[in-house]
Structures are given as C-alpha cells and as structure tokens.
CSV table of C-alpha atoms in Angstrom, one decimal:
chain,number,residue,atom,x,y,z
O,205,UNK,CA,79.0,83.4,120.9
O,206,UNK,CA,77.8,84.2,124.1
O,207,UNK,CA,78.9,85.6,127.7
O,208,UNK,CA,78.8,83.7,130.5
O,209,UNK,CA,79.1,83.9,134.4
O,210,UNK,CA,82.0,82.2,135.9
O,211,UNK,CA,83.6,82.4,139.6
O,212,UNK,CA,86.5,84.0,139.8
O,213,UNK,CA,89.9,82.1,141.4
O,214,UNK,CA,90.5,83.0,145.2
O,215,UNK,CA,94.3,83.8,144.5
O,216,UNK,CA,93.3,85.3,140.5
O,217,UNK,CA,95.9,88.4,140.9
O,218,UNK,CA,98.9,86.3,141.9
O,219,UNK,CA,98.2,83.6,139.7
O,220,UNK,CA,98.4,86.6,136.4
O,221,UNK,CA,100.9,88.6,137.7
O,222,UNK,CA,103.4,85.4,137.8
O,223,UNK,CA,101.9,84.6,134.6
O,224,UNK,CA,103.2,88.1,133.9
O,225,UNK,CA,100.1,89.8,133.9
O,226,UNK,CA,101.6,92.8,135.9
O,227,UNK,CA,99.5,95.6,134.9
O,228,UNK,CA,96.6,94.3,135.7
O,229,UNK,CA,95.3,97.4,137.4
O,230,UNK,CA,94.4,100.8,135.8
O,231,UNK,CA,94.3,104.2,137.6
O,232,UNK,CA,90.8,106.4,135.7
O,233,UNK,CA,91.4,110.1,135.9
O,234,UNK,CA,89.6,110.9,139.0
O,235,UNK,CA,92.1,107.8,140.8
O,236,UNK,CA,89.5,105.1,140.6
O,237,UNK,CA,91.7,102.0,140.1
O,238,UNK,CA,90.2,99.6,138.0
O,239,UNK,CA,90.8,95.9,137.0
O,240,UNK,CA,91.5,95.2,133.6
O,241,UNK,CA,91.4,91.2,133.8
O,242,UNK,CA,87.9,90.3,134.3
O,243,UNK,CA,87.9,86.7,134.5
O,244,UNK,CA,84.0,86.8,136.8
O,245,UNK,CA,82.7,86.1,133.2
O,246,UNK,CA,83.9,84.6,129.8
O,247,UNK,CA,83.1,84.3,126.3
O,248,UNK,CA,82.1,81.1,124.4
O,249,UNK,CA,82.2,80.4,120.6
O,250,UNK,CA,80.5,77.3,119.1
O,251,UNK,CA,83.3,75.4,116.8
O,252,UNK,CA,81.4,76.5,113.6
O,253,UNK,CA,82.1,80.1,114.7
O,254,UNK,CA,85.8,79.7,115.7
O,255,UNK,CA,86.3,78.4,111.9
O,256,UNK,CA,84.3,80.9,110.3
O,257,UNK,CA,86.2,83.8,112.2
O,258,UNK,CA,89.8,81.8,111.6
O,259,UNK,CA,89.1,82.5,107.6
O,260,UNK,CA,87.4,85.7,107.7
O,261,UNK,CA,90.9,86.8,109.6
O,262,UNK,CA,93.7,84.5,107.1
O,263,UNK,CA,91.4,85.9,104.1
O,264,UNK,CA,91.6,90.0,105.7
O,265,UNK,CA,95.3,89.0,105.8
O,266,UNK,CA,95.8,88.8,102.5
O,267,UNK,CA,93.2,92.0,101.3
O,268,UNK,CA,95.6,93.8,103.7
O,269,UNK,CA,98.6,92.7,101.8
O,270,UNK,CA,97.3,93.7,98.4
O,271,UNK,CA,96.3,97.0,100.3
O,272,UNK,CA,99.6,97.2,101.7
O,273,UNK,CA,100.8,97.1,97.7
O,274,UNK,CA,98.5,99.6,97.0
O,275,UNK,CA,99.7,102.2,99.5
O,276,UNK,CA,103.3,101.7,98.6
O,277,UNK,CA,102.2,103.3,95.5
O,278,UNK,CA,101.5,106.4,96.8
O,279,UNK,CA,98.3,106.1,95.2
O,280,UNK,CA,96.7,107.6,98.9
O,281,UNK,CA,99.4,110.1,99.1
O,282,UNK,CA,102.2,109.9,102.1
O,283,UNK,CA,99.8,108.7,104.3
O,284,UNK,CA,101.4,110.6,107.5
O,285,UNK,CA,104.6,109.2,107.5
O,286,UNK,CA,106.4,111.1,104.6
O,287,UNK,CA,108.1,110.0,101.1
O,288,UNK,CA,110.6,108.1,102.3
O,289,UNK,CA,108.9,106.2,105.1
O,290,UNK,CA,106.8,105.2,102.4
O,291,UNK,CA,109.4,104.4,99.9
O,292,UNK,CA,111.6,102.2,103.1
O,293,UNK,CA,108.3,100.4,103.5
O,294,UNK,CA,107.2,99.9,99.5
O,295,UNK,CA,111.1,98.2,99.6
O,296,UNK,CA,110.6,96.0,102.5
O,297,UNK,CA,106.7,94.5,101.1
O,298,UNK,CA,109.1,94.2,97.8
O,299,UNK,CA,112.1,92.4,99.5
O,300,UNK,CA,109.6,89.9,101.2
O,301,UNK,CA,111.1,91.1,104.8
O,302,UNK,CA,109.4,87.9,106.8
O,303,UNK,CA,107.6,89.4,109.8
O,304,UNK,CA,106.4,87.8,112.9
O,305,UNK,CA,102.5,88.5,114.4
O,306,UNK,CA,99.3,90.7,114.7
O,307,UNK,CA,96.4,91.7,115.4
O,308,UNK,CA,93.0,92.1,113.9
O,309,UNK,CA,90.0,94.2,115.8
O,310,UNK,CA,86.5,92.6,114.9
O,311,UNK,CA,83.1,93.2,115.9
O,312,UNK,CA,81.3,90.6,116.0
O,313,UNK,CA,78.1,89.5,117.7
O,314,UNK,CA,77.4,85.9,117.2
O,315,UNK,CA,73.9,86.2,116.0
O,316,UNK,CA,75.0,85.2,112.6
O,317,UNK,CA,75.8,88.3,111.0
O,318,UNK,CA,79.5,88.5,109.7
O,319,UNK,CA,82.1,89.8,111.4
O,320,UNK,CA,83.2,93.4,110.4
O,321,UNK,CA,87.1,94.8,110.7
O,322,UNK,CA,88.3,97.3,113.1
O,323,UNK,CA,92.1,97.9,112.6
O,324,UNK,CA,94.5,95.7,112.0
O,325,UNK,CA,97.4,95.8,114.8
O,326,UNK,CA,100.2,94.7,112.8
O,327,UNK,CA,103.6,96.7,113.9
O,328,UNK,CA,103.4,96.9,117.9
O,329,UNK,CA,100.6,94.7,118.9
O,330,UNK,CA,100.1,94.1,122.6
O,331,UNK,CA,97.6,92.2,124.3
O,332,UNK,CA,99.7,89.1,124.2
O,333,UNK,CA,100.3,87.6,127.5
O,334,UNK,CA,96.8,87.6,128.2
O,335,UNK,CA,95.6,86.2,125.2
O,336,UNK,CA,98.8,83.6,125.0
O,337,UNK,CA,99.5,83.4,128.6
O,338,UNK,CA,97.2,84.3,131.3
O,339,UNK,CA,93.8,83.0,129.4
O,340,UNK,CA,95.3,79.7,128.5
O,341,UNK,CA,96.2,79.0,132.5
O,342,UNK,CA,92.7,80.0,133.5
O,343,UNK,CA,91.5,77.9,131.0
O,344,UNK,CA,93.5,74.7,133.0
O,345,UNK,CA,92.1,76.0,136.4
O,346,UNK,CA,88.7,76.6,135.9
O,347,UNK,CA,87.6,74.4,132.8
O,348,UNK,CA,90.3,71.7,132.2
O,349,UNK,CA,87.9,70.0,130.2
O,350,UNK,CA,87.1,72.6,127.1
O,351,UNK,CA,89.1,74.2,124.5
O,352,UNK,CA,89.9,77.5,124.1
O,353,UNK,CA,90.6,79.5,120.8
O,354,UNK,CA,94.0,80.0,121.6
O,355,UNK,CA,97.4,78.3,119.9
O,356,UNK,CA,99.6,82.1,119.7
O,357,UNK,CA,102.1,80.5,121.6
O,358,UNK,CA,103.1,77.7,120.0
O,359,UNK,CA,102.9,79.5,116.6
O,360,UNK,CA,105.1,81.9,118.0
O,361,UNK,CA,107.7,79.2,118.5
O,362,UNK,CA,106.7,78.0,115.3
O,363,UNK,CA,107.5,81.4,113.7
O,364,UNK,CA,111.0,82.2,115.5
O,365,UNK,CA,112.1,78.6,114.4
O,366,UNK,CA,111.1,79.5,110.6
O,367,UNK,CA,113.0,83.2,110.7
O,368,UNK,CA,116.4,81.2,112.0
O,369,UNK,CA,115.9,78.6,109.6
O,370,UNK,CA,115.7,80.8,106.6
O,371,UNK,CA,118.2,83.2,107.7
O,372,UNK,CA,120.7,81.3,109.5
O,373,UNK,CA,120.9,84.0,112.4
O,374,UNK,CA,121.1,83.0,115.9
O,375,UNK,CA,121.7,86.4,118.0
O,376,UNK,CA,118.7,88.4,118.8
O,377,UNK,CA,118.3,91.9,120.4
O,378,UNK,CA,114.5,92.6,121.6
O,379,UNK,CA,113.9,96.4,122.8
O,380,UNK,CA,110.8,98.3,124.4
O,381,UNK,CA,110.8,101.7,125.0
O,382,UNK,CA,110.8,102.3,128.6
O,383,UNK,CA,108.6,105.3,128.3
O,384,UNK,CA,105.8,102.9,128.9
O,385,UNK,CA,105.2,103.0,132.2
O,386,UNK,CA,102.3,100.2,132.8
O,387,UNK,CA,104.8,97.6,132.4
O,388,UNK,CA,102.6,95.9,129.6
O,389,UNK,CA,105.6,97.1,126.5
O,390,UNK,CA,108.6,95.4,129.2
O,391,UNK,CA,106.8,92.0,129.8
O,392,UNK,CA,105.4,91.7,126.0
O,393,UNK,CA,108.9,91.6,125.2
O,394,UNK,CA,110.0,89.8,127.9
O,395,UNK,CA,107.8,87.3,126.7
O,396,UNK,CA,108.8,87.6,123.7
O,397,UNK,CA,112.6,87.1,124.6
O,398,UNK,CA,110.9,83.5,125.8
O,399,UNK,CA,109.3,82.5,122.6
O,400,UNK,CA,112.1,83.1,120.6
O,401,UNK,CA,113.9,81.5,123.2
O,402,UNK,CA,112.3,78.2,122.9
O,403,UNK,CA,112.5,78.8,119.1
O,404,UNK,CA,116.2,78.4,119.3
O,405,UNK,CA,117.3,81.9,119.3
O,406,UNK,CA,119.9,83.9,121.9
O,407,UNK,CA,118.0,86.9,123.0
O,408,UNK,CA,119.5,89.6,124.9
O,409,UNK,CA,116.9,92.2,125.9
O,410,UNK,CA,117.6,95.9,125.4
O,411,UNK,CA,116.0,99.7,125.4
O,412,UNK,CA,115.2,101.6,122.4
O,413,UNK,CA,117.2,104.3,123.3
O,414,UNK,CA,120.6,101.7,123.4
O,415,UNK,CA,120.0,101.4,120.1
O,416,UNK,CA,123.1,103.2,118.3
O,417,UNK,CA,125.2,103.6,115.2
O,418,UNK,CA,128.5,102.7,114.8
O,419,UNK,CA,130.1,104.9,112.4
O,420,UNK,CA,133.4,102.2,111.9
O,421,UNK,CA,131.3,99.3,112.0
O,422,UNK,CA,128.7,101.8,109.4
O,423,UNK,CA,126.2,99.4,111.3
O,424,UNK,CA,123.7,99.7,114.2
O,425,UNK,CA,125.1,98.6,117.6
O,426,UNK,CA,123.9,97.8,121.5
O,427,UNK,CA,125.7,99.8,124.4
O,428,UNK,CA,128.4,96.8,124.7
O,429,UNK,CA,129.2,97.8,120.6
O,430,UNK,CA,127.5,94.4,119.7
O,431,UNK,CA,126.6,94.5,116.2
O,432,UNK,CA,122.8,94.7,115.9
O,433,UNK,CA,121.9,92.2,113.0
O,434,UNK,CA,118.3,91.0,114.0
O,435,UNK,CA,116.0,92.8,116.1
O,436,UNK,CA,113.0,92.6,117.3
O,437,UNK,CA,111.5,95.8,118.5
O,438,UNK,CA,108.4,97.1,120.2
O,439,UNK,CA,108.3,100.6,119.2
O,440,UNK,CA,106.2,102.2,116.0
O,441,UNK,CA,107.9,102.6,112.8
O,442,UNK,CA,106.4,106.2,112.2
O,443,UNK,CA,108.7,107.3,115.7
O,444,UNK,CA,111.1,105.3,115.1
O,445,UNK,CA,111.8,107.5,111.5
O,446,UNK,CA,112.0,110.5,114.2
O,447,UNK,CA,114.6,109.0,115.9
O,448,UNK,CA,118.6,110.0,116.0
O,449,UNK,CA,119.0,107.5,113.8
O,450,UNK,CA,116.1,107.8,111.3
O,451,UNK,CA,118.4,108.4,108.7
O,452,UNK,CA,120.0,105.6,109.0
O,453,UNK,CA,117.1,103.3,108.6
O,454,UNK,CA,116.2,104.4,105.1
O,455,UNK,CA,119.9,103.0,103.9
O,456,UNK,CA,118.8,98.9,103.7
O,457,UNK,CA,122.1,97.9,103.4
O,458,UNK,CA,123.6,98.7,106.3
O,459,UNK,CA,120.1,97.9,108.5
O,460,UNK,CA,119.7,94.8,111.0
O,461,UNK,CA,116.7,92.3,110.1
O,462,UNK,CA,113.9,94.6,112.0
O,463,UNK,CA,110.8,92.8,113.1
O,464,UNK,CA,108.1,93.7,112.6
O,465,UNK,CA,109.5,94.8,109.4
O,466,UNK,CA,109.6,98.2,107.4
O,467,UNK,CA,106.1,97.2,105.0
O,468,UNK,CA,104.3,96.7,108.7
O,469,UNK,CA,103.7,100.4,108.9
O,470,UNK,CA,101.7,100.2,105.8
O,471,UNK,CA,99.3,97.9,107.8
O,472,UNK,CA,98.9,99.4,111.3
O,473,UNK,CA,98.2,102.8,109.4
O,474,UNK,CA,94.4,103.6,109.6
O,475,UNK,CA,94.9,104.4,105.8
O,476,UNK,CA,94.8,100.6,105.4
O,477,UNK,CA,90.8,100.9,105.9
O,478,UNK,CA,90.2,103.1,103.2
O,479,UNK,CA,92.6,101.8,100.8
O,480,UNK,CA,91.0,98.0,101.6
O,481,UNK,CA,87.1,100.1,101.0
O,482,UNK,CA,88.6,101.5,97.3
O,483,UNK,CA,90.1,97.8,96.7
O,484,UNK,CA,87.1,95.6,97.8
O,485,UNK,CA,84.1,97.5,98.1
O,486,UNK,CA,80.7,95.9,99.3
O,487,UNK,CA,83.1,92.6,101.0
O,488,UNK,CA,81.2,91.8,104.1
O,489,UNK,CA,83.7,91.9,106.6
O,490,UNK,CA,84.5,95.2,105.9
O,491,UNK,CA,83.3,98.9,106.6
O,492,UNK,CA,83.4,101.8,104.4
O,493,UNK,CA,86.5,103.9,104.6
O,494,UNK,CA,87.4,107.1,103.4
O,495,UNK,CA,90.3,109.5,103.5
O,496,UNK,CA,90.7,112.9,105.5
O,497,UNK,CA,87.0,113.6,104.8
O,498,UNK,CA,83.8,111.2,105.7
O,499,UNK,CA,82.6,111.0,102.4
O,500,UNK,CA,79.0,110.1,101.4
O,501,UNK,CA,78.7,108.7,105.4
O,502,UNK,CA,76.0,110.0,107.7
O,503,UNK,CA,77.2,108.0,110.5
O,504,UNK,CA,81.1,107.6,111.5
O,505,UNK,CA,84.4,107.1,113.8
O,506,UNK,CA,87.4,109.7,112.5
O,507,UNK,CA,90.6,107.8,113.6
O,508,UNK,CA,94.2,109.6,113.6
O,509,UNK,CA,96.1,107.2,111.1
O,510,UNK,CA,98.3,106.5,114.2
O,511,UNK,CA,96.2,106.7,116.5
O,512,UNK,CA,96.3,104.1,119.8
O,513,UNK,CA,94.2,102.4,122.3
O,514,UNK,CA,91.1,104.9,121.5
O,515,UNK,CA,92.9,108.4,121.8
O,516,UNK,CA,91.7,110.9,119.6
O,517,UNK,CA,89.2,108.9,118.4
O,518,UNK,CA,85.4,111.1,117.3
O,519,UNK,CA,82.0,109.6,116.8
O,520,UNK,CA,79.4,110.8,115.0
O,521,UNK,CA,76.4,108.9,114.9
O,522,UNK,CA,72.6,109.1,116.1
O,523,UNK,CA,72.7,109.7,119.9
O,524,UNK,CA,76.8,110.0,119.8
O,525,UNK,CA,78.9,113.1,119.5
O,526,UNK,CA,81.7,112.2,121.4
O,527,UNK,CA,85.8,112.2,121.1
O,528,UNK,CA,88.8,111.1,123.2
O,529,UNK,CA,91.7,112.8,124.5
O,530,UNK,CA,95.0,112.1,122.8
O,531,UNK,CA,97.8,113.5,121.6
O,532,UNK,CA,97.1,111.7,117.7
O,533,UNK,CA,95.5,113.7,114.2
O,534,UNK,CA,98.3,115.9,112.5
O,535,UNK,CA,99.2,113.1,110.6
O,536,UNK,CA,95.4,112.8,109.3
O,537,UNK,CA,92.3,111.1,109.3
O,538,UNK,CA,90.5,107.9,108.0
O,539,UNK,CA,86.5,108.0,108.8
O,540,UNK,CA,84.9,104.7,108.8
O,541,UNK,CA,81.2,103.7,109.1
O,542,UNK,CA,80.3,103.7,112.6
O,543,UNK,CA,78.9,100.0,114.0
O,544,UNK,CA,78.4,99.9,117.3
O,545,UNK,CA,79.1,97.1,119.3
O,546,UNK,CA,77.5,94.1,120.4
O,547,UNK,CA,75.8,94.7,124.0
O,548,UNK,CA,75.6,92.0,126.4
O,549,UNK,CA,74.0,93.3,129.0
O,550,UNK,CA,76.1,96.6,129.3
O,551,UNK,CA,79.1,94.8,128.5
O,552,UNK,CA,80.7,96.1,124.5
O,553,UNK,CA,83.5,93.3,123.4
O,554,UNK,CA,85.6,93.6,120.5
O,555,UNK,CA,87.5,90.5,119.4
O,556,UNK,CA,91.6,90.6,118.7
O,557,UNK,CA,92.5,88.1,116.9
O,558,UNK,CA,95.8,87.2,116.5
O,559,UNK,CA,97.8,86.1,113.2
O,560,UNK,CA,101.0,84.4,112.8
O,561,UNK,CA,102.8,83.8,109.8
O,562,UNK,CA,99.4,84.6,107.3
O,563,UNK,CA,97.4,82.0,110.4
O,564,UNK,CA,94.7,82.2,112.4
O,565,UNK,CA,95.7,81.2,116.0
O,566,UNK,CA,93.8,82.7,118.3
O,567,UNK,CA,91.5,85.6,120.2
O,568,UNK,CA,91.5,87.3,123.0
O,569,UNK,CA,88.4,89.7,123.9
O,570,UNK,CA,88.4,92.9,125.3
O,571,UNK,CA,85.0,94.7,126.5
O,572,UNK,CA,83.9,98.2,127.4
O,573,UNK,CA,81.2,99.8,128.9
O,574,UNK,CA,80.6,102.4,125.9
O,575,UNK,CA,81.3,102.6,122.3
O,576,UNK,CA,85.3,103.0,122.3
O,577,UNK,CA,87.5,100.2,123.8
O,578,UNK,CA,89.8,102.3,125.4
O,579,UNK,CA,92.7,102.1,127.9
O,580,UNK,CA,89.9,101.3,130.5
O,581,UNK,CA,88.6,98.4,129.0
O,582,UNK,CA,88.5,94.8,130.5
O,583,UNK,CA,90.2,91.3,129.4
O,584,UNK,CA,87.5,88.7,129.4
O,585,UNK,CA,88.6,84.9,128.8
O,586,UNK,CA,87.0,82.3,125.8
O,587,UNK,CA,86.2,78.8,125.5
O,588,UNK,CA,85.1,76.8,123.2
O,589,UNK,CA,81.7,75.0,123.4
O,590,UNK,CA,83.8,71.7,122.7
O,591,UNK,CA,86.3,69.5,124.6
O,592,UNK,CA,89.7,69.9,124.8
O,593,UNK,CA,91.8,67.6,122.3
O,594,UNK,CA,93.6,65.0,123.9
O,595,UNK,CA,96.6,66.0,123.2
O,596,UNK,CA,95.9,69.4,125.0
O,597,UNK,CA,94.7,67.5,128.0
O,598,UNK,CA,97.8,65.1,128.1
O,599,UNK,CA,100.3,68.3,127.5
O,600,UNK,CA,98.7,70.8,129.8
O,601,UNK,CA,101.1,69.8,133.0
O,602,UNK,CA,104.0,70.3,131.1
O,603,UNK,CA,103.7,72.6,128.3
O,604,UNK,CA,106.7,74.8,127.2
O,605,UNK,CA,104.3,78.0,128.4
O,606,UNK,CA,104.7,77.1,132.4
O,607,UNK,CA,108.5,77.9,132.0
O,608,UNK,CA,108.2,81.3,130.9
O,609,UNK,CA,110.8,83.1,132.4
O,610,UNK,CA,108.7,86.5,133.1
C-alpha cells in the first residue's frame, strides 16, 4: 500500500455533493472549516494485498459471530445495554434475523505485517457514499484505466434482492434520526432508499421519531398509520431501547423485520474486542482486549462500549496521555492494546472495510493527523495497482450508481 499525489478535479465539490457527498465540510472548534474529502492524494493496494485484506475481513466476520454467541450468554455480563437488550439480541443471533452491511476498522501499513482490528461498525455504519459513491466516480474521472477496491454498491443490490426473496416483503420504511445535523445520517439513507430501490423494493423514507405504536393494530406504524413490517433504520439499538417504544421492541412477535437487526448490537459493542481476545487469543489480526480494567497492558486505548467517531476515547502509551471529549463511558469500558498508526508523511489512515452478506466488497480510507481518527479526519480515495476489468470499463457510462436519486 502506498500514498500517492494526485491533482485534484477543478469542479471536485460539485461533482461529490451531486454525488451526495453534502457534508463535505467540517467546522473545528475554534471555526476553522475543514475538508473532509481529500482527493489531492490516494491510496494504492497491490492485488495480492486487496486479497489478503478481503479474507482477513470475511474470516473477522465469522470470529465476530461466534463472539457475538458468546456475549449473548451473558458470559461478559450486560455489557451496557441491560438484561433484556441482551436477551432481544441473544433471540435475534438465534432466529437468524438476515442483516444487511458493515464495517471493519483496520490498521494496516502495507509493509507486510498483518492487518490488526479496530471495531467493527456493524449496527449504523456510515461512511457509505463515499466509499460506494463518490470514490468510485473519481475513480472514472481521474484514472479510468485502474481498478479500485470497491463493489459495496452492487452487493448492496445484491443483498436487498436476497432479503425480498426470502421474505416475500415488498414495502420498506427507511428512517434517520434528524438530530444529525451534518446531513451525512439523511443522505446514507437516502442512498440507501436507492439501493433497495434498484433491489426491487418500495421505499418510503421516514424519521425516527414517526415511528409509533398502534395499540388496535398491536403493531408499529408511520404517521399515515401504515403498518411498519420491514424497516430499515439508521439509529443505534442501545437508544433505540430508550425510546417511547422500547418496550415494545422486546415483544418479537408483534416487531417489524428491523435492519440491522437486534444480534447487531452485540457487534458494534466494544465488548466484541475483548470477548474476540478471550475466544482467540494470540490470532494476528487481533489486539488484546480486556474488560472495564486494562489488564496485564502497559500500553492502551479505553473506548466507551458505545462510543462514536473517537469521543471519549483515552490513550495511554509512551509519549501519549491523551482523551477526547464525548458524551460516552457510563455504560463502561473495553481497553485494547494501543498500535499506532501507519505514518505517511504526517498523514495516520485507518482502513474501513466494508462487508456485505458475510463478503468482502470494498474499503474506503480515512486519515488523521494524530493517533484518533476523529470527526476531523479526511476521506482519501484507492486504486488498485491493476487495470480495470473489462467489464467495469464497458459498464462505467451506464452503471445503475449514476442514477442515484440523492
């Protein structure tokens, strides 16, 4: 892997925000404004890498799912969210409730070594139009001729098509909460609405808060009264148990197909690291984990087992003592090893990459300028130091991701 200079697209900011790249800019504290898409440099992987990093992430997929089994014990306590949380969840891994996508964080810093796990993003990813999206149609632009790690948005089709065909539904309600204020949570499911679009599905877009109960019906409903019977929602599980209707989720019966489903929470809990440690020590794409206390580690990272984009994050390591703002940590703590970050030339990237359906199908790379990829951190495009497939070349024109209807 390595990072390379590129010239950035005269008319780059219109072409993303149509692309619907609309939060492009980010305000610092002091009212710096600052550009999260960064395409005056990308990041290339050899093939041999691409296919390395594709297994370590489908293999991760399925430790997380045997850790995922393994919390719905209880074995690591209530992990923050409470008995029955846990219990909703241990039912939904049971029930094989299909979900849709994710997101691993890896460090990795192409010099051979093996990629080590961050998080796994598996409830409310974001990050999706401009690893789907905005990447791919730079990608077209600027080098026409190379590949790109990057097939989200077909499997994402793929996906949506499977879910209808196994459950015979055909009406779908997708809701953000609109306490976002970016605009990143009302495009991801805007693009989202699209997907599932072109997956054969009837979408009709909604907020979290017009999701209510109807106590005739004894079923969840939209504003209009429309019985809610899939739904695809951008909001975490663990708020989503404090909402008005809370209650109501913990009786199965009488619950709409929710994607990502109930046994997600078990993945995008930091509590996933340490159970993943106690379940496959020594494995080489992992970092050692512990629960509420560091452990035997001299050198680590605290993270809130809810915690978001960096907040409340501490570090602890030789020449660090540092930690974020945040409103995250009552729930409690996981402490990893700390591993810092590949450094190219001042630059810190972390690579996201994205699983559909148990797959591999693409990355998108974030950097930072210190240790914690935070809200301030900066979108960098990949290629692929190979050409692009034929059929890629012959489909560009008119692929199914120039009508997205952002």
């Amino acid at each position: 892997m390595k990072r390379l200079q590129a010239t950035p697209r005269p008319d780059w900011k219109q072409k993303i925000e149509e692309q619907g790249l609309v939060f492009s800019t980010t305000t610092t504290p002091d009212g710096k404004k600052i550009e999260y898409w960064n395409e005056s440099a990308y990041y290339e992987f050899s093939m041999d890498e691409v296919e390395t990093l594709e297994k370590t992430a489908e293999d991760m997929h399925l430790m997380c799912l045997e850790a995922a089994k393994y919390l719905a014990t209880g074995a690591m306590g209530n992990i923050g969210i409470g008995p029955q949380a846990l219990e909703l969840a241990a039912e939904s891994l049971q029930a094989g409730d299909m979900d849709i996508y994710g997101r691993f964080d890896f460090v990795y810093d192409g010099r051979g070594g093996p990629a080590k796990m961050l998080e796994y993003n598996a409830d409310t990813p974001t990050g999706l139009i401009e690893a789907s999206v905005a990447q791919w149609f730079w990608l077209q632009d600027v080098f026409p001729e190379k590949d790109q790690w990057n097939g989200i948005h077909e499997a994402l089709i793929r996906q949506w098509k499977k879910l209808q065909y196994r459950t015979g539904m055909s009406t779908l309600h997708i809701a953000h909460s609109e306490a976002e204020q970016s605009g990143e949570d009302w495009m991801t499911a805007a693009y989202m609405r699209d997907v599932a679009g072109q997956g054969g599905w009837t979408t009709i877009g909604i907020n979290m808060s017009d999701v209510g109960w109807d106590p005739n019906l004894n079923r969840f409903v939209d504003l209009d009264n429309f019985m809610i019977s899939t739904i695809f929602k951008l909001y975490p599980w663990e708020l989503m148990m404090k909402e008005p209707f809370g209650q109501r989720l913990l009786q199965r019966a009488h619950n709409p197909r929710w994607l990502e489903p109930a046994w997600k929470m078990l993945l995008s809990n930091k509590a996933l690291l340490a159970a993943l440690w106690h379940l496959f020590p020594d494995h080489p794409n992992l970092l050692p984990a512990y629960l509420n206390e560091p452990g035997p580690l001299k050198e680590w990272v605290a993270k809130p087992l809810h915690g978001r984009e960096g907040d409340n994050i501490r570090i602890h390591a030789a020449g660090i003592n540092m930690e974020q703002p945040g409103g995250y940590g009552r729930e409690g703590w996981c402490y990893q090893q700390f591993h810092s970050l590949p450094d190219f030339e001042g630059n810190h990237p972390v690579l996201g990459l994205w699983v559909v359906d148990g797959e591999s199908v693409g990355c998108g790379i974030r950097e930072s300028d210190g240790p914690i990829t935070d809200y301030f951190c900066r979108f960098v495009p990949n290629t692929i130091d190979a050409p692009a497939p034929l059929s890629v070349q012959a489909a560009s024109a008119s692929s199914s991701k120039a009508g997205i209807a952002l």
